[in-house]
């Protein structure tokens, strides 16, 4: 008899498979869901958003409040629509066909994230850091990555609060379900822009080192190393992965998962 599995992905825009080269709009989360469907009855809750609202505080809300998958999908589509008219649009390749990608159904009303984590075998794919850091300084990603600001911004970046909130969420998830498996999605050096890649590489390596330490200190937590992503895994100046980038993140997840379950 096949067992039930609740698969959650949250929360930033890294998991949104929108780039034009990704014709089927399948990101690493959709690939992971298909992998588990071979052996499980999977309920997948994709909580990734095109919004800076999606950060550690948002994940805390998913854990502590009764938020349904239906509400999440409605908000996702609202954020996609907003992207059409925001300053971010020139920097991404959001196709018209991707609007309303997350189609809500009436059944989604019954899927309350917190309650499903409590009830079912759960795998939580956790991606939150960049939005938290930007919001703590009142920056946009484009301001941070400006050639004249990137070095100074990273020098004063205080990541302690971000990591503390992440660890608090991990503790809360484990309290909800002591058998939960949490997979931290490691940061990668984004875009094809040489000066961005050069200036971010050291900072991202330091962040990933702490991610790895958090995973080493918690038996429920696993670190997904995405340092193999390179400039071919991004389109133009976009900092989100293209189809090839999503495939690499998926494979990196599977490598860690299969080692953990030998």
Tab-separated table of C-alpha atoms in Angstrom:
chain	number	residue	atom	x	y	z
A	1	UNK	CA	0.000	0.000	0.000
A	2	UNK	CA	1.444	3.371	-1.005
A	3	UNK	CA	2.097	5.803	1.830
A	4	UNK	CA	1.071	9.451	1.887
A	5	UNK	CA	3.706	12.177	1.629
A	6	UNK	CA	3.255	15.910	2.165
A	7	UNK	CA	5.830	17.848	0.150
A	8	UNK	CA	6.205	21.562	0.921
A	9	UNK	CA	8.376	24.078	-0.922
A	10	UNK	CA	8.845	27.590	0.446
A	11	UNK	CA	9.214	30.404	0.055
A	12	UNK	CA	11.125	32.808	-2.201
A	13	UNK	CA	11.011	33.217	-5.981
A	14	UNK	CA	13.867	30.790	-6.688
A	15	UNK	CA	11.332	27.973	-6.988
A	16	UNK	CA	9.148	29.763	-9.575
A	17	UNK	CA	9.776	28.157	-13.003
A	18	UNK	CA	8.856	31.067	-15.233
A	19	UNK	CA	11.730	31.647	-17.691
A	20	UNK	CA	10.841	31.424	-21.386
A	21	UNK	CA	13.259	28.588	-22.066
A	22	UNK	CA	11.333	26.521	-19.510
A	23	UNK	CA	8.388	25.837	-21.836
A	24	UNK	CA	6.690	23.365	-19.486
A	25	UNK	CA	7.225	25.660	-16.463
A	26	UNK	CA	8.620	22.803	-14.395
A	27	UNK	CA	11.003	23.889	-11.678
A	28	UNK	CA	13.029	21.839	-9.251
A	29	UNK	CA	10.025	21.548	-6.924
A	30	UNK	CA	7.818	20.005	-9.627
A	31	UNK	CA	10.656	17.618	-10.511
A	32	UNK	CA	11.043	16.603	-6.869
A	33	UNK	CA	7.278	15.997	-6.606
A	34	UNK	CA	7.372	13.704	-9.661
A	35	UNK	CA	10.307	11.795	-8.172
A	36	UNK	CA	8.338	11.019	-5.009
A	37	UNK	CA	5.152	10.118	-6.882
A	38	UNK	CA	6.843	6.896	-7.970
A	39	UNK	CA	6.551	5.536	-4.421
A	40	UNK	CA	4.134	7.835	-2.563
A	41	UNK	CA	0.727	9.441	-2.752
A	42	UNK	CA	2.042	12.991	-2.865
A	43	UNK	CA	0.245	16.137	-1.767
A	44	UNK	CA	2.484	18.950	-2.997
A	45	UNK	CA	2.242	22.475	-1.595
A	46	UNK	CA	4.276	24.828	-3.744
A	47	UNK	CA	4.557	28.026	-1.691
A	48	UNK	CA	7.216	29.783	-3.769
A	49	UNK	CA	6.211	33.363	-4.690
A	50	UNK	CA	7.403	36.160	-6.980
A	51	UNK	CA	7.465	38.545	-4.046
A	52	UNK	CA	9.906	39.866	-1.441
A	53	UNK	CA	7.140	39.076	1.069
A	54	UNK	CA	8.248	35.470	0.938
A	55	UNK	CA	10.893	35.152	3.586
A	56	UNK	CA	11.496	33.518	6.959
A	57	UNK	CA	8.608	35.460	8.510
A	58	UNK	CA	6.274	34.095	5.836
A	59	UNK	CA	7.417	30.552	6.568
A	60	UNK	CA	6.741	31.241	10.247
A	61	UNK	CA	3.163	32.159	9.306
A	62	UNK	CA	2.780	28.877	7.414
A	63	UNK	CA	3.902	27.026	10.532
A	64	UNK	CA	1.845	28.896	13.127
A	65	UNK	CA	-1.324	29.952	11.287
A	66	UNK	CA	-4.033	28.000	9.482
A	67	UNK	CA	-3.151	28.970	5.912
A	68	UNK	CA	-4.642	26.923	3.090
A	69	UNK	CA	-3.054	25.972	-0.202
A	70	UNK	CA	-5.977	27.714	-1.919
A	71	UNK	CA	-5.066	31.047	-0.303
A	72	UNK	CA	-1.419	30.557	-1.253
A	73	UNK	CA	-2.245	29.946	-4.926
A	74	UNK	CA	-4.508	32.986	-5.118
A	75	UNK	CA	-1.724	35.148	-3.707
A	76	UNK	CA	0.841	33.611	-6.065
A	77	UNK	CA	-1.228	34.562	-9.087
A	78	UNK	CA	-1.759	38.078	-7.724
A	79	UNK	CA	2.008	38.469	-7.351
A	80	UNK	CA	2.618	37.246	-10.902
A	81	UNK	CA	0.137	39.812	-12.192
A	82	UNK	CA	1.854	42.518	-10.155
A	83	UNK	CA	5.196	41.617	-11.723
A	84	UNK	CA	3.826	42.704	-15.111
A	85	UNK	CA	3.564	46.299	-13.931
A	86	UNK	CA	6.507	46.532	-11.533
A	87	UNK	CA	10.057	47.722	-12.018
A	88	UNK	CA	11.251	44.134	-11.924
A	89	UNK	CA	9.654	43.230	-15.246
A	90	UNK	CA	12.500	44.443	-17.499
A	91	UNK	CA	14.913	42.194	-15.612
A	92	UNK	CA	12.990	38.935	-15.917
A	93	UNK	CA	11.450	36.997	-18.757
A	94	UNK	CA	7.969	36.398	-17.384
A	95	UNK	CA	5.850	35.128	-20.301
A	96	UNK	CA	2.143	35.923	-20.534
A	97	UNK	CA	1.386	32.198	-20.562
A	98	UNK	CA	2.722	31.905	-17.022
A	99	UNK	CA	0.082	34.140	-15.468
A	100	UNK	CA	-2.407	32.045	-13.455
A	101	UNK	CA	0.132	29.226	-13.483
A	102	UNK	CA	-0.933	28.194	-9.989
A	103	UNK	CA	-4.572	27.321	-10.584
A	104	UNK	CA	-6.450	26.941	-7.283
A	105	UNK	CA	-9.121	24.298	-6.840
A	106	UNK	CA	-11.822	23.886	-4.217
A	107	UNK	CA	-9.918	20.894	-2.816
A	108	UNK	CA	-7.022	23.210	-1.971
A	109	UNK	CA	-9.156	24.793	0.760
A	110	UNK	CA	-8.839	21.613	2.817
A	111	UNK	CA	-5.045	21.555	2.645
A	112	UNK	CA	-3.950	23.568	5.669
A	113	UNK	CA	-0.147	23.662	5.639
A	114	UNK	CA	0.377	23.513	9.409
A	115	UNK	CA	-2.149	20.714	9.965
A	116	UNK	CA	-0.815	18.615	7.087
A	117	UNK	CA	2.719	18.894	8.472
A	118	UNK	CA	1.433	17.619	11.801
A	119	UNK	CA	-0.499	14.729	10.256
A	120	UNK	CA	1.615	13.342	7.405
A	121	UNK	CA	5.121	12.255	6.583
A	122	UNK	CA	6.569	15.589	5.486
A	123	UNK	CA	9.492	16.801	3.409
A	124	UNK	CA	10.044	20.556	3.585
A	125	UNK	CA	12.182	22.137	0.848
A	126	UNK	CA	13.330	25.358	2.508
A	127	UNK	CA	14.626	28.372	0.561
A	128	UNK	CA	14.769	31.703	2.378
A	129	UNK	CA	17.629	34.126	2.840
A	130	UNK	CA	17.963	36.714	0.078
A	131	UNK	CA	14.615	38.448	0.698
A	132	UNK	CA	15.294	38.578	4.432
A	133	UNK	CA	18.667	40.216	3.872
A	134	UNK	CA	17.315	42.754	1.392
A	135	UNK	CA	14.387	43.752	3.605
A	136	UNK	CA	16.639	44.264	6.623
A	137	UNK	CA	18.428	47.001	4.658
A	138	UNK	CA	15.477	48.381	2.711
A	139	UNK	CA	17.160	47.407	-0.540
A	140	UNK	CA	16.008	45.941	-3.803
A	141	UNK	CA	18.178	43.266	-5.368
A	142	UNK	CA	18.976	45.636	-8.216
A	143	UNK	CA	20.214	48.337	-5.821
A	144	UNK	CA	22.316	45.801	-3.961
A	145	UNK	CA	23.886	44.553	-7.165
A	146	UNK	CA	24.719	48.025	-8.483
A	147	UNK	CA	28.457	48.096	-9.277
A	148	UNK	CA	29.054	50.995	-6.896
A	149	UNK	CA	27.174	49.453	-3.959
A	150	UNK	CA	27.682	45.718	-4.016
A	151	UNK	CA	30.954	45.613	-2.069
A	152	UNK	CA	29.911	48.118	0.592
A	153	UNK	CA	26.488	46.498	1.032
A	154	UNK	CA	27.957	43.049	1.579
A	155	UNK	CA	30.560	44.369	4.029
A	156	UNK	CA	27.898	45.694	6.404
A	157	UNK	CA	25.463	42.819	5.902
A	158	UNK	CA	24.429	41.424	9.286
A	159	UNK	CA	23.143	37.903	8.712
A	160	UNK	CA	22.684	36.957	12.378
A	161	UNK	CA	18.986	37.881	12.487
A	162	UNK	CA	18.298	35.971	9.272
A	163	UNK	CA	19.931	32.811	10.557
A	164	UNK	CA	18.238	33.130	13.943
A	165	UNK	CA	14.810	33.319	12.295
A	166	UNK	CA	15.675	30.365	10.066
A	167	UNK	CA	16.719	28.275	13.078
A	168	UNK	CA	13.556	29.275	14.965
A	169	UNK	CA	11.469	28.034	12.033
A	170	UNK	CA	13.392	24.783	11.926
A	171	UNK	CA	12.709	24.248	15.629
A	172	UNK	CA	9.013	25.012	15.121
A	173	UNK	CA	8.761	22.584	12.205
A	174	UNK	CA	10.345	19.817	14.264
A	175	UNK	CA	7.906	20.522	17.105
A	176	UNK	CA	5.027	20.101	14.649
A	177	UNK	CA	6.421	16.827	13.325
A	178	UNK	CA	9.443	15.211	14.960
A	179	UNK	CA	10.042	13.082	11.849
A	180	UNK	CA	9.995	15.935	9.341
A	181	UNK	CA	12.872	16.190	6.863
A	182	UNK	CA	13.998	19.738	6.065
A	183	UNK	CA	16.188	20.397	3.030
A	184	UNK	CA	17.945	23.768	2.991
A	185	UNK	CA	18.434	24.987	-0.580
A	186	UNK	CA	21.978	26.331	-0.748
A	187	UNK	CA	22.603	29.696	-2.358
A	188	UNK	CA	24.262	29.928	-5.750
A	189	UNK	CA	26.131	32.684	-7.593
A	190	UNK	CA	23.438	34.202	-9.873
A	191	UNK	CA	23.249	35.877	-13.290
A	192	UNK	CA	25.676	35.942	-16.200
A	193	UNK	CA	27.102	39.323	-15.151
A	194	UNK	CA	30.843	38.939	-14.390
A	195	UNK	CA	31.137	41.626	-11.671
A	196	UNK	CA	28.109	40.224	-9.821
A	197	UNK	CA	29.466	36.689	-9.904
A	198	UNK	CA	32.901	37.858	-8.778
A	199	UNK	CA	31.688	39.996	-5.880
A	200	UNK	CA	29.022	37.621	-4.589
A	201	UNK	CA	30.969	34.358	-4.661
A	202	UNK	CA	32.803	34.817	-1.346
A	203	UNK	CA	29.719	36.055	0.522
A	204	UNK	CA	27.583	33.178	-0.769
A	205	UNK	CA	30.259	30.655	0.220
A	206	UNK	CA	30.170	32.011	3.793
A	207	UNK	CA	26.375	31.800	3.934
A	208	UNK	CA	26.414	28.224	2.652
A	209	UNK	CA	29.019	27.305	5.266
A	210	UNK	CA	26.553	28.347	7.972
A	211	UNK	CA	23.723	26.473	6.225
A	212	UNK	CA	25.891	23.366	6.290
A	213	UNK	CA	26.655	23.863	9.994
A	214	UNK	CA	22.927	24.192	10.749
A	215	UNK	CA	22.308	20.919	8.922
A	216	UNK	CA	25.167	19.194	10.763
A	217	UNK	CA	23.679	20.306	14.102
A	218	UNK	CA	20.152	19.012	13.344
A	219	UNK	CA	19.429	15.420	12.378
A	220	UNK	CA	16.188	16.542	10.673
A	221	UNK	CA	18.013	19.035	8.402
A	222	UNK	CA	19.955	18.459	5.180
A	223	UNK	CA	21.966	20.934	3.117
A	224	UNK	CA	21.629	21.039	-0.680
A	225	UNK	CA	24.877	22.311	-2.178
A	226	UNK	CA	24.183	24.260	-5.395
A	227	UNK	CA	27.691	25.566	-5.993
A	228	UNK	CA	27.771	23.711	-9.322
A	229	UNK	CA	25.386	26.239	-10.917
A	230	UNK	CA	27.286	28.439	-13.367
A	231	UNK	CA	26.504	31.293	-15.766
A	232	UNK	CA	24.932	28.889	-18.257
A	233	UNK	CA	22.166	28.250	-15.742
A	234	UNK	CA	20.777	31.818	-15.987
A	235	UNK	CA	19.254	33.956	-18.720
A	236	UNK	CA	20.762	37.354	-19.427
A	237	UNK	CA	20.914	39.471	-16.229
A	238	UNK	CA	18.218	37.464	-14.448
A	239	UNK	CA	19.200	36.055	-11.061
A	240	UNK	CA	16.641	33.212	-11.186
A	241	UNK	CA	17.684	29.824	-12.599
A	242	UNK	CA	16.642	28.845	-16.102
A	243	UNK	CA	15.480	25.339	-17.015
A	244	UNK	CA	19.000	23.953	-16.807
A	245	UNK	CA	19.521	25.593	-13.424
A	246	UNK	CA	16.318	24.102	-12.028
A	247	UNK	CA	17.404	20.676	-13.247
A	248	UNK	CA	20.733	21.021	-11.436
A	249	UNK	CA	19.035	22.002	-8.166
A	250	UNK	CA	16.717	19.001	-8.535
A	251	UNK	CA	19.644	16.635	-9.093
A	252	UNK	CA	21.518	18.114	-6.137
A	253	UNK	CA	18.453	17.489	-3.955
A	254	UNK	CA	18.133	13.896	-5.156
A	255	UNK	CA	21.825	13.223	-4.494
A	256	UNK	CA	21.458	14.325	-0.866
A	257	UNK	CA	18.111	12.596	-0.361
A	258	UNK	CA	19.294	9.253	-1.723
A	259	UNK	CA	22.445	9.287	0.399
A	260	UNK	CA	20.330	10.026	3.476
A	261	UNK	CA	18.005	7.102	2.709
A	262	UNK	CA	20.436	4.361	1.824
